[in-house]
Amino acid sequence: MSRPEDPADPADPADPGSTGRPAIPSRAVELRHLRAFLAVADEGNVTRAAAHLGLTQPAVSRTLAALERHLGLRLVDRSTHHLALTPEGVAFRDKAAAAVAAFDEALDTGRLRHWPLRLGHAWSAFGPYTTPLLRSWQEQYPATPLELLRIDDRTAGLTRGEVDAALLRGPVQAPGLVTEVLFTEARVAAVTADGPLASRTSLRLADLADGPVVVNTVSGTTTPELWPPHTRPAATLTVANTDDWLTAIAAGRGSGVSGASTAAMHPHPGVAYVPLDDAPGVPVLLARRDGPGHPALPKLAALAREIVARG
């Protein structure tokens, strides 16, 4: 017997893309369908997803199948033991996460009196303008808390609804975002503090190409394409966040490239930051989702522009 909280959707083993039946209207999809899908997407396993949700494995499987049937799409590839999202599932994941986050935010009674404005960043925030932004916001809009959140994601949690706006670096290809370039930041090399490059007053990209280059593939902006084709790095070491990037460089496993703000925002005793003479600057963007959002977003954009203009 299933537990009371188990979803009651009937099992449907057929491929939702091949039933020949029209998809059920989106209003038939409930929040529990989205939560089940997100749990499966995060865990990569129905059993672990069920444990996370406090449901049975059959209940989660039924709910996922019902969601796919409603949408008329296959979201999860079940051909292997470790479940993987289909291309449609990858595209749907951010939309589902944003919808769940918006629902949870609306019901958070602790935020109803003072609706905070959540500003995400993957690293280095607003660079040298971070403190002036936070102080000026507190002085001018004390009734609306500005929460600065670091989220290791290419859009700093924006596409998944975890923040209302984000400070991002480099070009961002995620659909559904509106971006504005606030300033352009010079790039620096990050090298091992006791290595031969640390004593140089400046470097060129070619100086880093002989050894491995540490690349943050989750939230970073540096790729081998930053180098000209004939001087690209001999090898790369991939990491998933700024902390691991710093640790790898300090350990002598390679060098890195980042925006100049990283030197001030992320000092590390094992890492030396050296100016790069021939690297193009990286744009610093203020991004928001296209559509209705937090009512204070125009004030945030105006204040950010004002602070940059002050220098």
Short mmCIF file of C-alpha atoms in Angstrom, two decimals:
data_model
loop_
_atom_site.label_atom_id
_atom_site.label_comp_id
_atom_site.label_asym_id
_atom_site.label_seq_id
_atom_site.Cartn_x
_atom_site.Cartn_y
_atom_site.Cartn_z
CA MET A 1 0.00 0.00 0.00
CA SER A 2 1.36 3.40 -0.92
CA ARG A 3 1.81 6.08 1.69
CA PRO A 4 -0.78 8.89 1.85
CA GLU A 5 1.62 11.43 0.42
CA ASP A 6 2.43 9.30 -2.61
CA PRO A 7 1.28 10.84 -5.89
CA ALA A 8 -1.70 9.04 -7.37
CA ASP A 9 -0.76 9.25 -11.05
CA PRO A 10 -1.25 5.91 -12.84
CA ALA A 11 1.77 4.25 -14.29
CA ASP A 12 2.31 4.80 -17.99
CA PRO A 13 5.22 2.78 -19.34
CA ALA A 14 4.68 3.98 -22.89
CA ASP A 15 7.03 6.51 -24.45
CA PRO A 16 5.24 9.86 -24.11
CA GLY A 17 6.62 10.92 -27.44
CA SER A 18 5.08 7.98 -29.29
CA THR A 19 1.60 7.54 -27.78
CA GLY A 20 -0.08 9.56 -30.49
CA ARG A 21 -2.20 11.30 -27.84
CA PRO A 22 -2.13 15.09 -27.49
CA ALA A 23 -0.34 16.47 -24.43
CA ILE A 24 -2.55 17.35 -21.47
CA PRO A 25 -2.72 21.14 -20.93
CA SER A 26 -0.01 22.56 -18.68
CA ARG A 27 -2.55 23.33 -15.94
CA ALA A 28 -2.65 19.58 -15.25
CA VAL A 29 0.97 19.78 -14.05
CA GLU A 30 1.25 20.32 -10.31
CA LEU A 31 4.11 21.42 -8.09
CA ARG A 32 4.76 17.84 -6.98
CA HIS A 33 5.52 16.86 -10.58
CA LEU A 34 8.19 19.55 -10.80
CA ARG A 35 9.71 18.66 -7.43
CA ALA A 36 9.93 15.00 -8.40
CA PHE A 37 11.58 15.82 -11.72
CA LEU A 38 14.10 18.17 -10.09
CA ALA A 39 14.98 15.58 -7.45
CA VAL A 40 15.61 12.97 -10.15
CA ALA A 41 17.64 15.47 -12.17
CA ASP A 42 19.78 16.39 -9.14
CA GLU A 43 20.28 12.85 -7.84
CA GLY A 44 20.55 11.02 -11.17
CA ASN A 45 18.74 8.12 -9.55
CA VAL A 46 15.06 7.53 -8.78
CA THR A 47 15.75 5.71 -5.50
CA ARG A 48 17.87 8.55 -4.11
CA ALA A 49 15.35 11.09 -5.37
CA ALA A 50 12.58 9.23 -3.54
CA ALA A 51 14.60 9.23 -0.31
CA HIS A 52 15.22 12.96 -0.68
CA LEU A 53 11.51 13.62 -1.13
CA GLY A 54 10.36 11.17 1.54
CA LEU A 55 8.36 9.16 -1.01
CA THR A 56 8.51 5.65 -2.39
CA GLN A 57 10.46 4.85 -5.54
CA PRO A 58 7.33 3.75 -7.47
CA ALA A 59 5.57 6.99 -6.52
CA VAL A 60 8.42 9.10 -7.92
CA SER A 61 8.56 6.98 -11.08
CA ARG A 62 4.81 7.41 -11.59
CA THR A 63 5.01 11.16 -11.03
CA LEU A 64 7.89 11.55 -13.48
CA ALA A 65 6.08 9.47 -16.10
CA ALA A 66 2.94 11.56 -15.61
CA LEU A 67 4.90 14.80 -16.12
CA GLU A 68 6.41 13.45 -19.33
CA ARG A 69 2.96 12.38 -20.48
CA HIS A 70 1.54 15.82 -19.72
CA LEU A 71 4.31 17.53 -21.69
CA GLY A 72 4.43 14.98 -24.49
CA LEU A 73 8.21 14.85 -24.08
CA ARG A 74 10.78 12.44 -22.75
CA LEU A 75 12.71 14.33 -20.06
CA VAL A 76 14.88 11.54 -18.66
CA ASP A 77 16.88 8.91 -20.52
CA ARG A 78 16.32 5.63 -18.68
CA SER A 79 18.57 3.52 -20.93
CA THR A 80 21.38 3.38 -18.35
CA HIS A 81 21.54 2.70 -14.61
CA HIS A 82 22.54 6.31 -13.96
CA LEU A 83 19.69 8.42 -15.31
CA ALA A 84 20.56 11.31 -17.58
CA LEU A 85 18.46 14.21 -18.79
CA THR A 86 17.50 14.37 -22.44
CA PRO A 87 18.13 17.66 -24.26
CA GLU A 88 14.49 18.51 -23.58
CA GLY A 89 15.01 17.65 -19.92
CA VAL A 90 18.03 19.95 -19.68
CA ALA A 91 16.01 22.82 -21.16
CA PHE A 92 13.05 22.11 -18.87
CA ARG A 93 15.15 21.83 -15.71
CA ASP A 94 15.89 25.55 -15.35
CA LYS A 95 12.26 26.47 -16.04
CA ALA A 96 11.03 23.96 -13.46
CA ALA A 97 13.55 25.15 -10.88
CA ALA A 98 12.56 28.78 -11.43
CA ALA A 99 8.87 27.92 -11.05
CA VAL A 100 9.43 26.01 -7.79
CA ALA A 101 11.68 28.76 -6.42
CA ALA A 102 9.05 31.40 -7.22
CA PHE A 103 6.34 29.36 -5.48
CA ASP A 104 8.47 28.81 -2.37
CA GLU A 105 9.42 32.48 -2.31
CA ALA A 106 5.78 33.54 -2.47
CA LEU A 107 4.91 31.39 0.54
CA ASP A 108 7.90 32.43 2.65
CA THR A 109 6.07 34.46 5.29
CA GLY A 110 9.34 35.68 6.77
CA ARG A 111 9.99 37.68 3.58
CA LEU A 112 6.57 39.22 3.15
CA ARG A 113 7.24 42.24 5.37
CA HIS A 114 10.65 43.01 3.83
CA TRP A 115 11.02 41.56 0.35
CA PRO A 116 14.80 41.20 -0.11
CA LEU A 117 16.45 41.73 -3.46
CA ARG A 118 18.72 38.75 -4.11
CA LEU A 119 21.82 39.54 -6.16
CA GLY A 120 23.85 36.54 -7.29
CA HIS A 121 27.45 36.25 -8.41
CA ALA A 122 29.73 33.33 -9.22
CA TRP A 123 32.89 35.06 -7.99
CA SER A 124 34.27 38.56 -7.38
CA ALA A 125 30.78 40.15 -7.16
CA PHE A 126 30.93 43.78 -8.37
CA GLY A 127 34.71 43.95 -8.05
CA PRO A 128 35.96 47.26 -6.55
CA TYR A 129 32.40 48.58 -6.55
CA THR A 130 31.01 45.85 -4.29
CA THR A 131 31.29 47.69 -0.98
CA PRO A 132 30.09 51.04 -2.37
CA LEU A 133 27.06 49.28 -3.88
CA LEU A 134 26.11 47.54 -0.65
CA ARG A 135 26.62 50.65 1.49
CA SER A 136 24.76 52.96 -0.87
CA TRP A 137 21.86 50.55 -1.18
CA GLN A 138 21.53 50.28 2.59
CA GLU A 139 21.53 54.07 2.93
CA GLN A 140 19.02 54.71 0.15
CA TYR A 141 16.69 51.70 0.41
CA PRO A 142 16.84 50.38 3.98
CA ALA A 143 13.38 48.78 3.71
CA THR A 144 14.57 46.43 0.92
CA PRO A 145 17.50 44.26 2.05
CA LEU A 146 20.05 43.55 -0.69
CA GLU A 147 21.33 39.98 -0.31
CA LEU A 148 24.61 39.23 -2.12
CA LEU A 149 24.76 35.48 -2.79
CA ARG A 150 27.64 33.51 -4.30
CA ILE A 151 26.31 30.63 -6.40
CA ASP A 152 28.72 28.47 -8.43
CA ASP A 153 26.75 28.48 -11.66
CA ARG A 154 27.30 30.21 -15.02
CA THR A 155 24.33 32.49 -14.35
CA ALA A 156 24.85 32.60 -10.55
CA GLY A 157 21.48 30.98 -9.95
CA LEU A 158 19.52 33.43 -12.10
CA THR A 159 18.06 30.99 -14.64
CA ARG A 160 16.98 28.67 -11.83
CA GLY A 161 15.16 31.38 -9.92
CA GLU A 162 17.51 31.40 -6.94
CA VAL A 163 18.24 35.12 -7.32
CA ASP A 164 16.47 38.17 -8.77
CA ALA A 165 19.50 39.57 -10.59
CA ALA A 166 23.12 38.56 -11.06
CA LEU A 167 26.52 40.09 -11.64
CA LEU A 168 28.11 38.01 -14.39
CA ARG A 169 31.35 38.12 -16.34
CA GLY A 170 31.87 37.39 -19.99
CA PRO A 171 29.26 36.65 -22.65
CA VAL A 172 26.26 34.72 -21.38
CA GLN A 173 24.30 32.57 -23.84
CA ALA A 174 21.45 31.47 -21.53
CA PRO A 175 18.07 32.23 -23.12
CA GLY A 176 15.52 34.42 -21.42
CA LEU A 177 18.00 36.85 -19.83
CA VAL A 178 18.38 40.59 -20.25
CA THR A 179 21.92 41.86 -19.68
CA GLU A 180 23.61 45.23 -19.40
CA VAL A 181 27.38 45.81 -19.51
CA LEU A 182 28.39 47.90 -16.49
CA PHE A 183 32.15 48.02 -17.02
CA THR A 184 35.01 46.08 -18.58
CA GLU A 185 37.60 44.50 -16.34
CA ALA A 186 41.23 43.80 -17.21
CA ARG A 187 42.45 40.22 -16.98
CA VAL A 188 45.27 38.94 -14.81
CA ALA A 189 47.25 35.73 -14.67
CA ALA A 190 47.08 33.66 -11.50
CA VAL A 191 50.30 31.72 -10.96
CA THR A 192 51.89 29.70 -8.18
CA ALA A 193 53.33 32.12 -5.64
CA ASP A 194 56.75 30.46 -5.47
CA GLY A 195 56.93 29.66 -9.18
CA PRO A 196 59.14 31.29 -11.83
CA LEU A 197 56.35 33.50 -13.24
CA ALA A 198 55.37 35.08 -9.93
CA SER A 199 58.24 37.58 -9.93
CA ARG A 200 57.40 39.01 -13.35
CA THR A 201 55.88 42.50 -13.54
CA SER A 202 53.58 41.42 -16.36
CA LEU A 203 52.91 38.38 -18.53
CA ARG A 204 51.52 37.47 -21.93
CA LEU A 205 49.12 34.66 -22.71
CA ALA A 206 51.90 32.74 -24.44
CA ASP A 207 53.85 32.66 -21.15
CA LEU A 208 51.14 30.45 -19.67
CA ALA A 209 50.73 28.09 -22.61
CA ASP A 210 53.67 25.78 -21.87
CA GLY A 211 52.12 24.40 -18.69
CA PRO A 212 48.61 23.31 -17.80
CA VAL A 213 45.97 26.03 -17.48
CA VAL A 214 43.35 25.55 -14.76
CA VAL A 215 39.85 26.19 -16.15
CA ASN A 216 36.65 26.60 -14.14
CA THR A 217 34.13 25.02 -16.51
CA VAL A 218 31.08 25.71 -14.31
CA SER A 219 31.21 29.44 -13.58
CA GLY A 220 34.43 30.71 -15.14
CA THR A 221 34.94 32.62 -18.38
CA THR A 222 38.40 31.43 -19.42
CA THR A 223 38.62 28.75 -22.14
CA PRO A 224 41.48 27.69 -24.43
CA GLU A 225 39.87 29.87 -27.12
CA LEU A 226 41.18 32.93 -25.23
CA TRP A 227 44.61 32.10 -26.70
CA PRO A 228 45.43 32.53 -30.39
CA PRO A 229 45.23 29.17 -32.22
CA HIS A 230 48.98 28.81 -32.55
CA THR A 231 49.70 29.44 -28.84
CA ARG A 232 46.91 27.59 -27.06
CA PRO A 233 47.77 25.78 -23.80
CA ALA A 234 49.35 22.36 -24.06
CA ALA A 235 46.96 21.00 -21.44
CA THR A 236 44.07 22.08 -19.23
CA LEU A 237 42.91 21.05 -15.77
CA THR A 238 39.19 21.49 -15.18
CA VAL A 239 37.61 22.47 -11.85
CA ALA A 240 34.07 23.39 -10.82
CA ASN A 241 34.45 26.52 -8.65
CA THR A 242 36.76 29.35 -7.68
CA ASP A 243 37.96 27.67 -4.47
CA ASP A 244 39.17 24.58 -6.34
CA TRP A 245 40.69 26.83 -9.01
CA LEU A 246 42.79 28.65 -6.39
CA THR A 247 43.78 25.42 -4.65
CA ALA A 248 45.02 23.85 -7.89
CA ILE A 249 47.11 26.90 -8.80
CA ALA A 250 48.58 27.18 -5.29
CA ALA A 251 49.56 23.51 -5.46
CA GLY A 252 51.52 24.11 -8.66
CA ARG A 253 49.18 22.12 -10.88
CA GLY A 254 48.84 24.94 -13.40
CA SER A 255 48.19 28.63 -13.92
CA GLY A 256 44.95 30.49 -14.55
CA VAL A 257 43.41 33.63 -16.01
CA SER A 258 40.71 35.73 -14.38
CA GLY A 259 39.39 39.26 -14.04
CA ALA A 260 41.42 41.77 -12.09
CA SER A 261 38.83 41.87 -9.30
CA THR A 262 39.72 38.30 -8.39
CA ALA A 263 43.06 39.49 -7.02
CA ALA A 264 41.33 41.72 -4.47
CA MET A 265 38.29 39.56 -3.75
CA HIS A 266 40.13 36.22 -3.55
CA PRO A 267 43.66 36.68 -2.18
CA HIS A 268 45.47 33.42 -1.54
CA PRO A 269 48.90 32.94 0.07
CA GLY A 270 49.84 30.38 -2.55
CA VAL A 271 48.74 32.42 -5.57
CA ALA A 272 50.30 35.50 -7.19
CA TYR A 273 48.31 37.69 -9.56
CA VAL A 274 50.24 39.25 -12.45
CA PRO A 275 48.84 41.66 -15.09
CA LEU A 276 48.32 40.22 -18.60
CA ASP A 277 49.45 42.57 -21.37
CA ASP A 278 47.67 40.99 -24.33
CA ALA A 279 44.45 39.52 -22.93
CA PRO A 280 41.17 41.21 -23.87
CA GLY A 281 39.09 42.64 -21.04
CA VAL A 282 36.10 40.80 -19.65
CA PRO A 283 32.73 42.58 -19.52
CA VAL A 284 30.95 42.70 -16.16
CA LEU A 285 27.20 42.39 -16.67
CA LEU A 286 24.09 43.00 -14.63
CA ALA A 287 21.59 40.34 -15.67
CA ARG A 288 17.93 39.70 -14.92
CA ARG A 289 15.26 37.42 -16.30
CA ASP A 290 13.16 38.77 -19.16
CA GLY A 291 9.75 39.47 -17.69
CA PRO A 292 8.23 40.66 -14.43
CA GLY A 293 10.65 40.59 -11.51
CA HIS A 294 11.45 42.22 -8.21
CA PRO A 295 10.08 45.79 -8.23
CA ALA A 296 13.43 47.19 -7.02
CA LEU A 297 15.41 45.92 -10.03
CA PRO A 298 15.35 49.31 -11.86
CA LYS A 299 16.72 50.98 -8.72
CA LEU A 300 19.53 48.41 -8.54
CA ALA A 301 20.50 48.98 -12.17
CA ALA A 302 20.45 52.76 -11.73
CA LEU A 303 22.57 52.63 -8.59
CA ALA A 304 25.09 50.26 -10.19
CA ARG A 305 25.50 52.63 -13.14
CA GLU A 306 25.89 55.60 -10.80
CA ILE A 307 28.61 53.90 -8.75
CA VAL A 308 30.59 52.90 -11.84
CA ALA A 309 30.31 56.47 -13.18
CA ARG A 310 31.74 57.81 -9.94
CA GLY A 311 34.82 55.68 -10.48
#
